[in-house]
């Protein structure tokens, strides 16, 4: 008798070749997640699901936590895999499993058994009835409801037998790598880590670029972003993080351009540099944590100006989110506590008191002409001196 886990994934829009790719990637991601858990496992694709068997006793909670980071899983059921030692042995094991899995048993249930091995002595109907009776005997507080039960006691009779009583939601989405890759502009704030999570959930592999401004921003501020990338790597896998020294560009913009346009011009250069790394990493788009109207640089006019700086599509998964919704998600994925650490950000150091809220692209471009003398050189230097870190490499 071994612990096992049944993993179910979404099947909508999965046909032919796509389905196979989806399943293969998902299986690989499940195996990677299980490497973080103490114990050894076998994981196989079977009948539109993934079946994980623990080859030694494992901590169920730890396994569940790891599996719940795998995008593409719709639900996860801890199960027992056992040999066929006759009905009485099976009933005893099911009862023991219910006792362990469900502390409060004032619930309704229905036994749902299936057999692919037709030489099993009981039909599915007979097994449902016999097992139901045993469960009622063992737990008088439980009652049968065949129409809308609180739990299904699912039993599958194959070569071996497996059964499960509880299903927990997985993170949903699609396995990472099934939908290309994108470059995330990752700051130390609350929003951009959540934005990265959101696109990754749709199967996009995420690379990241962070801009800092030493000595105006500290080593600790940088470490905070590396830490955010490491937290994200639980879901994303190891994250390639380009750390760009943005000081000279910022100073130059500060010297040459109207101060109320600083943020928007800075943001445009961030986009251009992130685009460089996107092309280097083979990405098909940029991702930011912006949402409409959150700050001056995120009005519709500002976003238009930011977009115009790059020829790649800019994905903003938080576009329609209120701040509180973003915070709730940051709490859920575990980035919030790190995001609120009070280290300075390069954008806040050079901000104007009254930034333009409705910048006009032609005006911004005219202001940028004042950068003509040195900006190409500074752009090249920022790219050449960038440091690439792999965050979350175990
Ligand atoms: P966040 O919480 O993600 O920092 P924010 O509300 O502080 O967002 P802004 O500072 O206007 O918003 O930044 C908007 C977006 O620009 C961020 O979500 C991020 O994608 C990108 N960005 C801002 N600053 C940086 C930076 N220093 N390095 C990389 N990307 C940045
Ligand atoms: Mg920010």
mmCIF file of C-alpha atoms in Angstrom, residues 1-358:
data_model
loop_
_atom_site.group_PDB
_atom_site.id
_atom_site.type_symbol
_atom_site.label_atom_id
_atom_site.label_comp_id
_atom_site.label_asym_id
_atom_site.label_seq_id
_atom_site.Cartn_x
_atom_site.Cartn_y
_atom_site.Cartn_z
ATOM 1 C CA UNK A 1 0.000 0.000 0.000
ATOM 2 C CA UNK A 2 1.471 3.342 -1.075
ATOM 3 C CA UNK A 3 0.511 6.973 -0.886
ATOM 4 C CA UNK A 4 -0.401 8.383 -4.263
ATOM 5 C CA UNK A 5 -1.743 11.567 -5.853
ATOM 6 C CA UNK A 6 -4.153 11.859 -8.734
ATOM 7 C CA UNK A 7 -3.717 15.006 -10.774
ATOM 8 C CA UNK A 8 -6.372 16.309 -13.103
ATOM 9 C CA UNK A 9 -5.804 18.938 -15.757
ATOM 10 C CA UNK A 10 -8.057 21.030 -17.970
ATOM 11 C CA UNK A 11 -8.812 19.611 -21.349
ATOM 12 C CA UNK A 12 -10.586 22.480 -23.029
ATOM 13 C CA UNK A 13 -9.150 23.392 -26.419
ATOM 14 C CA UNK A 14 -6.617 20.606 -26.212
ATOM 15 C CA UNK A 15 -6.640 18.599 -29.358
ATOM 16 C CA UNK A 16 -4.218 16.362 -31.215
ATOM 17 C CA UNK A 17 -0.613 17.466 -31.100
ATOM 18 C CA UNK A 18 -1.236 20.347 -28.678
ATOM 19 C CA UNK A 19 -2.646 17.982 -26.168
ATOM 20 C CA UNK A 20 0.437 15.786 -26.249
ATOM 21 C CA UNK A 21 2.756 18.777 -25.856
ATOM 22 C CA UNK A 22 0.651 20.084 -22.967
ATOM 23 C CA UNK A 23 0.700 16.711 -21.228
ATOM 24 C CA UNK A 24 4.414 16.128 -21.716
ATOM 25 C CA UNK A 25 5.327 19.567 -20.390
ATOM 26 C CA UNK A 26 2.930 19.191 -17.488
ATOM 27 C CA UNK A 27 4.410 15.832 -16.522
ATOM 28 C CA UNK A 28 7.889 17.338 -16.627
ATOM 29 C CA UNK A 29 6.787 20.249 -14.414
ATOM 30 C CA UNK A 30 5.167 17.862 -11.945
ATOM 31 C CA UNK A 31 8.413 15.898 -11.707
ATOM 32 C CA UNK A 32 10.394 19.101 -11.189
ATOM 33 C CA UNK A 33 8.059 20.204 -8.394
ATOM 34 C CA UNK A 34 8.351 16.808 -6.711
ATOM 35 C CA UNK A 35 12.143 17.151 -6.632
ATOM 36 C CA UNK A 36 11.624 19.822 -3.972
ATOM 37 C CA UNK A 37 9.904 17.284 -1.725
ATOM 38 C CA UNK A 38 11.573 14.742 0.556
ATOM 39 C CA UNK A 39 10.975 11.282 -0.866
ATOM 40 C CA UNK A 40 11.028 9.497 -4.199
ATOM 41 C CA UNK A 41 8.140 9.323 -6.623
ATOM 42 C CA UNK A 42 7.057 7.873 -9.897
ATOM 43 C CA UNK A 43 4.826 10.073 -12.048
ATOM 44 C CA UNK A 44 3.056 8.801 -15.140
ATOM 45 C CA UNK A 45 0.472 9.976 -17.607
ATOM 46 C CA UNK A 46 -2.591 7.807 -17.573
ATOM 47 C CA UNK A 47 -6.062 8.208 -19.028
ATOM 48 C CA UNK A 48 -6.095 11.975 -19.241
ATOM 49 C CA UNK A 49 -4.584 12.386 -15.799
ATOM 50 C CA UNK A 50 -1.236 12.202 -14.072
ATOM 51 C CA UNK A 51 -0.739 9.568 -11.440
ATOM 52 C CA UNK A 52 1.947 10.130 -8.839
ATOM 53 C CA UNK A 53 3.003 7.263 -6.612
ATOM 54 C CA UNK A 54 5.164 7.829 -3.556
ATOM 55 C CA UNK A 55 7.781 5.078 -3.411
ATOM 56 C CA UNK A 56 8.332 5.704 0.280
ATOM 57 C CA UNK A 57 6.228 7.399 2.981
ATOM 58 C CA UNK A 58 5.976 11.159 2.327
ATOM 59 C CA UNK A 59 4.538 14.213 4.049
ATOM 60 C CA UNK A 60 1.241 14.738 2.270
ATOM 61 C CA UNK A 61 1.144 18.444 3.065
ATOM 62 C CA UNK A 62 4.581 19.005 1.584
ATOM 63 C CA UNK A 63 3.630 17.158 -1.602
ATOM 64 C CA UNK A 64 0.395 19.115 -1.918
ATOM 65 C CA UNK A 65 2.228 22.421 -1.469
ATOM 66 C CA UNK A 66 4.676 21.525 -4.217
ATOM 67 C CA UNK A 67 1.980 20.321 -6.610
ATOM 68 C CA UNK A 68 -0.097 23.418 -6.007
ATOM 69 C CA UNK A 69 2.612 25.481 -7.719
ATOM 70 C CA UNK A 70 2.281 23.571 -11.000
ATOM 71 C CA UNK A 71 0.267 25.591 -13.519
ATOM 72 C CA UNK A 72 -2.057 23.403 -15.569
ATOM 73 C CA UNK A 73 -3.300 21.274 -12.667
ATOM 74 C CA UNK A 74 -7.006 21.742 -12.026
ATOM 75 C CA UNK A 75 -7.260 19.528 -9.019
ATOM 76 C CA UNK A 76 -5.147 17.236 -6.897
ATOM 77 C CA UNK A 77 -6.412 14.280 -4.890
ATOM 78 C CA UNK A 78 -4.326 12.489 -2.281
ATOM 79 C CA UNK A 79 -4.968 8.796 -2.850
ATOM 80 C CA UNK A 80 -3.956 5.322 -1.783
ATOM 81 C CA UNK A 81 -2.615 2.764 -4.213
ATOM 82 C CA UNK A 82 -2.955 -0.805 -3.074
ATOM 83 C CA UNK A 83 -2.920 -4.379 -4.298
ATOM 84 C CA UNK A 84 -6.112 -6.368 -4.447
ATOM 85 C CA UNK A 85 -6.271 -8.371 -1.208
ATOM 86 C CA UNK A 86 -9.995 -8.921 -1.303
ATOM 87 C CA UNK A 87 -12.999 -6.781 -0.415
ATOM 88 C CA UNK A 88 -12.573 -6.814 3.389
ATOM 89 C CA UNK A 89 -9.002 -5.576 3.172
ATOM 90 C CA UNK A 90 -10.070 -2.833 0.760
ATOM 91 C CA UNK A 91 -12.941 -1.730 2.994
ATOM 92 C CA UNK A 92 -10.621 -1.553 6.002
ATOM 93 C CA UNK A 93 -8.120 0.574 4.084
ATOM 94 C CA UNK A 94 -10.797 2.933 2.798
ATOM 95 C CA UNK A 95 -12.168 3.393 6.302
ATOM 96 C CA UNK A 96 -8.721 4.094 7.709
ATOM 97 C CA UNK A 97 -8.115 6.619 4.927
ATOM 98 C CA UNK A 98 -11.419 8.419 5.566
ATOM 99 C CA UNK A 99 -10.628 8.585 9.266
ATOM 100 C CA UNK A 100 -7.257 10.139 8.572
ATOM 101 C CA UNK A 101 -8.347 12.473 5.768
ATOM 102 C CA UNK A 102 -11.626 13.809 7.175
ATOM 103 C CA UNK A 103 -11.536 14.781 10.847
ATOM 104 C CA UNK A 104 -15.119 16.093 10.927
ATOM 105 C CA UNK A 105 -17.254 13.383 9.407
ATOM 106 C CA UNK A 106 -20.679 14.942 9.779
ATOM 107 C CA UNK A 107 -20.996 14.881 6.027
ATOM 108 C CA UNK A 108 -22.794 13.140 3.203
ATOM 109 C CA UNK A 109 -21.021 10.832 0.784
ATOM 110 C CA UNK A 110 -21.427 8.629 -2.198
ATOM 111 C CA UNK A 111 -19.232 5.725 -3.231
ATOM 112 C CA UNK A 112 -18.240 5.986 -6.862
ATOM 113 C CA UNK A 113 -16.375 2.929 -8.042
ATOM 114 C CA UNK A 114 -15.200 2.010 -11.489
ATOM 115 C CA UNK A 115 -13.529 -1.093 -12.745
ATOM 116 C CA UNK A 116 -11.461 -1.588 -15.829
ATOM 117 C CA UNK A 117 -10.561 -5.078 -14.646
ATOM 118 C CA UNK A 118 -13.721 -7.020 -15.310
ATOM 119 C CA UNK A 119 -12.697 -10.144 -13.404
ATOM 120 C CA UNK A 120 -13.102 -8.346 -10.080
ATOM 121 C CA UNK A 121 -15.684 -10.393 -8.125
ATOM 122 C CA UNK A 122 -18.054 -7.451 -7.533
ATOM 123 C CA UNK A 123 -19.656 -5.214 -10.141
ATOM 124 C CA UNK A 124 -19.292 -1.468 -9.619
ATOM 125 C CA UNK A 125 -22.857 -1.286 -8.307
ATOM 126 C CA UNK A 126 -22.252 -4.115 -5.854
ATOM 127 C CA UNK A 127 -18.996 -2.562 -4.699
ATOM 128 C CA UNK A 128 -20.707 0.827 -4.199
ATOM 129 C CA UNK A 129 -23.361 -0.755 -2.020
ATOM 130 C CA UNK A 130 -21.042 -3.020 -0.018
ATOM 131 C CA UNK A 131 -18.468 -0.315 0.612
ATOM 132 C CA UNK A 132 -21.174 2.223 1.481
ATOM 133 C CA UNK A 133 -22.502 -0.132 4.092
ATOM 134 C CA UNK A 134 -19.066 -0.677 5.667
ATOM 135 C CA UNK A 135 -18.486 3.073 5.813
ATOM 136 C CA UNK A 136 -21.864 3.671 7.486
ATOM 137 C CA UNK A 137 -21.046 0.985 10.035
ATOM 138 C CA UNK A 138 -17.669 2.509 10.827
ATOM 139 C CA UNK A 139 -18.882 6.117 10.885
ATOM 140 C CA UNK A 140 -22.542 6.430 11.934
ATOM 141 C CA UNK A 141 -22.207 10.230 11.666
ATOM 142 C CA UNK A 142 -21.844 9.957 7.880
ATOM 143 C CA UNK A 143 -24.903 9.672 5.646
ATOM 144 C CA UNK A 144 -25.392 8.683 2.040
ATOM 145 C CA UNK A 145 -26.513 11.226 -0.523
ATOM 146 C CA UNK A 146 -26.413 9.918 -4.056
ATOM 147 C CA UNK A 147 -27.497 13.190 -5.678
ATOM 148 C CA UNK A 148 -25.356 15.917 -4.141
ATOM 149 C CA UNK A 149 -22.867 14.402 -1.694
ATOM 150 C CA UNK A 150 -20.255 16.448 0.200
ATOM 151 C CA UNK A 151 -17.623 13.940 -0.827
ATOM 152 C CA UNK A 152 -17.204 11.149 -3.311
ATOM 153 C CA UNK A 153 -15.390 8.046 -2.166
ATOM 154 C CA UNK A 154 -13.832 7.224 -5.518
ATOM 155 C CA UNK A 155 -12.497 3.734 -6.051
ATOM 156 C CA UNK A 156 -10.776 2.590 -9.223
ATOM 157 C CA UNK A 157 -10.210 -1.087 -9.768
ATOM 158 C CA UNK A 158 -7.441 -1.654 -12.265
ATOM 159 C CA UNK A 159 -4.516 -4.099 -12.058
ATOM 160 C CA UNK A 160 -4.072 -2.455 -8.693
ATOM 161 C CA UNK A 161 -6.675 -0.467 -6.819
ATOM 162 C CA UNK A 162 -6.601 3.214 -5.999
ATOM 163 C CA UNK A 163 -9.031 5.292 -4.037
ATOM 164 C CA UNK A 164 -9.388 8.912 -2.923
ATOM 165 C CA UNK A 165 -11.886 10.947 -0.950
ATOM 166 C CA UNK A 166 -10.772 14.575 -1.207
ATOM 167 C CA UNK A 167 -9.880 16.775 -4.152
ATOM 168 C CA UNK A 168 -8.055 20.053 -3.688
ATOM 169 C CA UNK A 169 -7.973 22.811 -6.309
ATOM 170 C CA UNK A 170 -4.732 23.200 -8.247
ATOM 171 C CA UNK A 171 -3.575 26.586 -9.537
ATOM 172 C CA UNK A 172 -5.214 26.080 -12.950
ATOM 173 C CA UNK A 173 -3.787 27.741 -16.038
ATOM 174 C CA UNK A 174 -1.396 26.059 -18.445
ATOM 175 C CA UNK A 175 2.035 24.487 -17.953
ATOM 176 C CA UNK A 176 4.873 26.964 -18.306
ATOM 177 C CA UNK A 177 6.579 26.799 -21.670
ATOM 178 C CA UNK A 178 3.467 25.854 -23.636
ATOM 179 C CA UNK A 179 2.871 29.485 -24.636
ATOM 180 C CA UNK A 180 6.237 30.988 -25.475
ATOM 181 C CA UNK A 181 8.126 33.439 -23.291
ATOM 182 C CA UNK A 182 8.045 37.097 -22.270
ATOM 183 C CA UNK A 183 10.270 39.660 -20.570
ATOM 184 C CA UNK A 184 8.899 41.013 -17.278
ATOM 185 C CA UNK A 185 9.916 44.447 -16.039
ATOM 186 C CA UNK A 186 10.358 43.424 -12.439
ATOM 187 C CA UNK A 187 10.635 46.158 -9.828
ATOM 188 C CA UNK A 188 10.666 45.748 -6.076
ATOM 189 C CA UNK A 189 7.018 46.801 -5.862
ATOM 190 C CA UNK A 190 3.835 44.878 -5.224
ATOM 191 C CA UNK A 191 2.510 44.825 -8.761
ATOM 192 C CA UNK A 192 5.124 43.507 -11.148
ATOM 193 C CA UNK A 193 5.710 40.159 -9.349
ATOM 194 C CA UNK A 194 1.959 39.540 -9.516
ATOM 195 C CA UNK A 195 1.956 40.469 -13.217
ATOM 196 C CA UNK A 196 4.722 37.913 -13.793
ATOM 197 C CA UNK A 197 2.711 35.257 -11.977
ATOM 198 C CA UNK A 198 -0.363 36.009 -14.086
ATOM 199 C CA UNK A 199 1.303 35.564 -17.472
ATOM 200 C CA UNK A 200 3.234 32.517 -16.253
ATOM 201 C CA UNK A 201 -0.076 30.999 -15.249
ATOM 202 C CA UNK A 202 -1.111 31.106 -18.898
ATOM 203 C CA UNK A 203 1.877 28.963 -19.822
ATOM 204 C CA UNK A 204 4.334 31.763 -20.628
ATOM 205 C CA UNK A 205 7.932 31.336 -19.541
ATOM 206 C CA UNK A 206 9.046 34.530 -17.800
ATOM 207 C CA UNK A 207 12.435 36.257 -17.954
ATOM 208 C CA UNK A 208 12.966 39.489 -16.063
ATOM 209 C CA UNK A 209 14.756 42.822 -16.178
ATOM 210 C CA UNK A 210 15.341 45.021 -13.140
ATOM 211 C CA UNK A 211 16.657 48.588 -13.264
ATOM 212 C CA UNK A 212 18.577 49.999 -10.353
ATOM 213 C CA UNK A 213 20.445 53.227 -9.779
ATOM 214 C CA UNK A 214 23.469 52.709 -7.569
ATOM 215 C CA UNK A 215 24.546 54.477 -5.410
ATOM 216 C CA UNK A 216 21.072 56.060 -5.149
ATOM 217 C CA UNK A 217 19.555 52.638 -4.714
ATOM 218 C CA UNK A 218 21.199 50.160 -2.376
ATOM 219 C CA UNK A 219 22.437 46.614 -2.675
ATOM 220 C CA UNK A 220 19.574 45.659 -0.359
ATOM 221 C CA UNK A 221 17.052 47.022 -2.855
ATOM 222 C CA UNK A 222 18.594 44.789 -5.485
ATOM 223 C CA UNK A 223 18.603 41.785 -3.158
ATOM 224 C CA UNK A 224 14.925 42.380 -2.548
ATOM 225 C CA UNK A 225 14.218 42.004 -6.264
ATOM 226 C CA UNK A 226 16.397 38.884 -6.454
ATOM 227 C CA UNK A 227 14.366 37.558 -3.519
ATOM 228 C CA UNK A 228 11.094 38.353 -5.331
ATOM 229 C CA UNK A 229 12.369 36.486 -8.389
ATOM 230 C CA UNK A 230 13.272 33.530 -6.136
ATOM 231 C CA UNK A 231 9.791 33.471 -4.618
ATOM 232 C CA UNK A 232 8.311 33.558 -8.126
ATOM 233 C CA UNK A 233 10.640 30.732 -9.176
ATOM 234 C CA UNK A 234 8.563 28.381 -7.036
ATOM 235 C CA UNK A 235 5.941 28.681 -9.768
ATOM 236 C CA UNK A 236 8.074 29.811 -12.707
ATOM 237 C CA UNK A 237 11.168 27.642 -12.324
ATOM 238 C CA UNK A 238 14.577 29.392 -12.107
ATOM 239 C CA UNK A 239 14.194 32.980 -13.319
ATOM 240 C CA UNK A 240 16.767 34.688 -15.542
ATOM 241 C CA UNK A 241 17.060 38.199 -14.112
ATOM 242 C CA UNK A 242 18.941 40.963 -15.930
ATOM 243 C CA UNK A 243 20.040 43.667 -13.521
ATOM 244 C CA UNK A 244 20.632 46.929 -15.386
ATOM 245 C CA UNK A 245 22.514 49.899 -14.013
ATOM 246 C CA UNK A 246 20.225 52.763 -14.969
ATOM 247 C CA UNK A 247 21.973 55.586 -13.077
ATOM 248 C CA UNK A 248 23.709 57.331 -15.959
ATOM 249 C CA UNK A 249 20.631 57.266 -18.168
ATOM 250 C CA UNK A 250 18.481 58.617 -15.365
ATOM 251 C CA UNK A 251 20.954 61.372 -14.543
ATOM 252 C CA UNK A 252 21.211 62.332 -18.177
ATOM 253 C CA UNK A 253 17.450 62.526 -18.587
ATOM 254 C CA UNK A 254 17.306 64.528 -15.370
ATOM 255 C CA UNK A 255 19.839 67.015 -16.730
ATOM 256 C CA UNK A 256 18.375 67.373 -20.209
ATOM 257 C CA UNK A 257 14.603 66.956 -20.049
ATOM 258 C CA UNK A 258 11.685 68.760 -18.391
ATOM 259 C CA UNK A 259 11.285 67.345 -14.909
ATOM 260 C CA UNK A 260 7.566 66.760 -15.195
ATOM 261 C CA UNK A 261 8.328 64.337 -18.054
ATOM 262 C CA UNK A 262 11.068 62.409 -16.244
ATOM 263 C CA UNK A 263 9.069 59.366 -15.256
ATOM 264 C CA UNK A 264 7.568 58.855 -18.655
ATOM 265 C CA UNK A 265 10.880 59.254 -20.478
ATOM 266 C CA UNK A 266 12.603 56.947 -18.012
ATOM 267 C CA UNK A 267 9.865 54.415 -18.484
ATOM 268 C CA UNK A 268 10.352 54.585 -22.255
ATOM 269 C CA UNK A 269 14.057 53.839 -21.904
ATOM 270 C CA UNK A 270 13.261 50.962 -19.581
ATOM 271 C CA UNK A 271 11.044 49.536 -22.312
ATOM 272 C CA UNK A 272 13.775 49.903 -24.934
ATOM 273 C CA UNK A 273 16.351 48.134 -22.768
ATOM 274 C CA UNK A 274 13.904 45.419 -21.718
ATOM 275 C CA UNK A 275 13.160 44.931 -25.425
ATOM 276 C CA UNK A 276 16.862 44.291 -26.020
ATOM 277 C CA UNK A 277 16.870 41.511 -23.407
ATOM 278 C CA UNK A 278 13.570 40.197 -24.700
ATOM 279 C CA UNK A 279 15.104 39.726 -28.138
ATOM 280 C CA UNK A 280 18.200 38.163 -26.606
ATOM 281 C CA UNK A 281 16.072 35.727 -24.582
ATOM 282 C CA UNK A 282 13.787 34.937 -27.531
ATOM 283 C CA UNK A 283 10.718 36.559 -25.927
ATOM 284 C CA UNK A 284 7.603 37.625 -27.772
ATOM 285 C CA UNK A 285 6.485 40.465 -25.554
ATOM 286 C CA UNK A 286 7.080 42.666 -22.522
ATOM 287 C CA UNK A 287 5.116 42.431 -19.266
ATOM 288 C CA UNK A 288 4.585 45.189 -16.702
ATOM 289 C CA UNK A 289 2.621 45.567 -13.483
ATOM 290 C CA UNK A 290 0.785 48.659 -14.664
ATOM 291 C CA UNK A 291 -2.938 49.189 -14.216
ATOM 292 C CA UNK A 292 -4.986 52.038 -15.614
ATOM 293 C CA UNK A 293 -4.862 55.219 -13.589
ATOM 294 C CA UNK A 294 -2.911 53.848 -10.627
ATOM 295 C CA UNK A 295 -0.335 56.655 -10.839
ATOM 296 C CA UNK A 296 0.479 59.481 -13.274
ATOM 297 C CA UNK A 297 2.628 57.220 -15.402
ATOM 298 C CA UNK A 298 -0.270 54.799 -15.829
ATOM 299 C CA UNK A 299 -2.951 56.986 -17.387
ATOM 300 C CA UNK A 300 -4.115 55.987 -20.854
ATOM 301 C CA UNK A 301 -2.025 58.818 -22.319
ATOM 302 C CA UNK A 302 1.068 57.673 -20.418
ATOM 303 C CA UNK A 303 0.599 54.049 -21.407
ATOM 304 C CA UNK A 304 0.338 55.139 -25.038
ATOM 305 C CA UNK A 305 3.697 56.906 -24.727
ATOM 306 C CA UNK A 306 5.256 53.896 -23.023
ATOM 307 C CA UNK A 307 3.998 51.496 -25.671
ATOM 308 C CA UNK A 308 5.355 53.675 -28.461
ATOM 309 C CA UNK A 309 8.897 53.122 -27.166
ATOM 310 C CA UNK A 310 8.926 49.464 -28.152
ATOM 311 C CA UNK A 311 7.836 47.441 -31.131
ATOM 312 C CA UNK A 312 7.037 44.440 -28.969
ATOM 313 C CA UNK A 313 3.541 44.002 -27.559
ATOM 314 C CA UNK A 314 3.316 45.102 -23.933
ATOM 315 C CA UNK A 315 1.214 42.803 -21.756
ATOM 316 C CA UNK A 316 -0.310 44.279 -18.626
ATOM 317 C CA UNK A 317 -2.194 41.499 -16.889
ATOM 318 C CA UNK A 318 -3.217 43.800 -14.001
ATOM 319 C CA UNK A 319 -4.686 46.456 -16.259
ATOM 320 C CA UNK A 320 -8.186 46.321 -14.758
ATOM 321 C CA UNK A 321 -7.249 45.440 -11.185
ATOM 322 C CA UNK A 322 -7.779 47.640 -8.158
ATOM 323 C CA UNK A 323 -4.806 47.889 -5.823
ATOM 324 C CA UNK A 324 -6.517 45.768 -3.182
ATOM 325 C CA UNK A 325 -7.091 42.941 -5.690
ATOM 326 C CA UNK A 326 -3.392 43.020 -6.536
ATOM 327 C CA UNK A 327 -2.454 42.972 -2.856
ATOM 328 C CA UNK A 328 -4.719 39.963 -2.276
ATOM 329 C CA UNK A 329 -2.965 38.098 -5.064
ATOM 330 C CA UNK A 330 0.479 39.128 -3.816
ATOM 331 C CA UNK A 331 -0.465 37.694 -0.419
ATOM 332 C CA UNK A 332 -1.681 34.492 -2.003
ATOM 333 C CA UNK A 333 1.453 33.880 -4.033
ATOM 334 C CA UNK A 334 3.755 34.918 -1.187
ATOM 335 C CA UNK A 335 5.451 38.016 -2.621
ATOM 336 C CA UNK A 336 3.688 40.673 -0.558
ATOM 337 C CA UNK A 337 5.858 40.646 2.579
ATOM 338 C CA UNK A 338 8.999 41.065 0.498
ATOM 339 C CA UNK A 339 7.448 43.704 -1.772
ATOM 340 C CA UNK A 340 6.586 46.001 1.129
ATOM 341 C CA UNK A 341 10.127 46.059 2.535
ATOM 342 C CA UNK A 342 10.941 49.770 2.508
ATOM 343 C CA UNK A 343 13.911 49.988 0.137
ATOM 344 C CA UNK A 344 14.214 52.795 -2.346
ATOM 345 C CA UNK A 345 13.288 52.318 -6.004
ATOM 346 C CA UNK A 346 15.105 54.043 -8.841
ATOM 347 C CA UNK A 347 11.859 55.615 -10.054
ATOM 348 C CA UNK A 348 11.057 57.284 -6.770
ATOM 349 C CA UNK A 349 14.433 58.946 -6.445
ATOM 350 C CA UNK A 350 14.179 61.163 -9.490
ATOM 351 C CA UNK A 351 10.442 61.745 -9.601
ATOM 352 C CA UNK A 352 9.005 65.185 -10.148
ATOM 353 C CA UNK A 353 6.565 66.690 -7.679
ATOM 354 C CA UNK A 354 3.996 67.202 -10.416
ATOM 355 C CA UNK A 355 4.510 64.695 -13.209
ATOM 356 C CA UNK A 356 2.497 65.137 -16.396
ATOM 357 C CA UNK A 357 -0.599 62.984 -16.298
ATOM 358 C CA UNK A 358 -1.543 63.495 -19.933
#
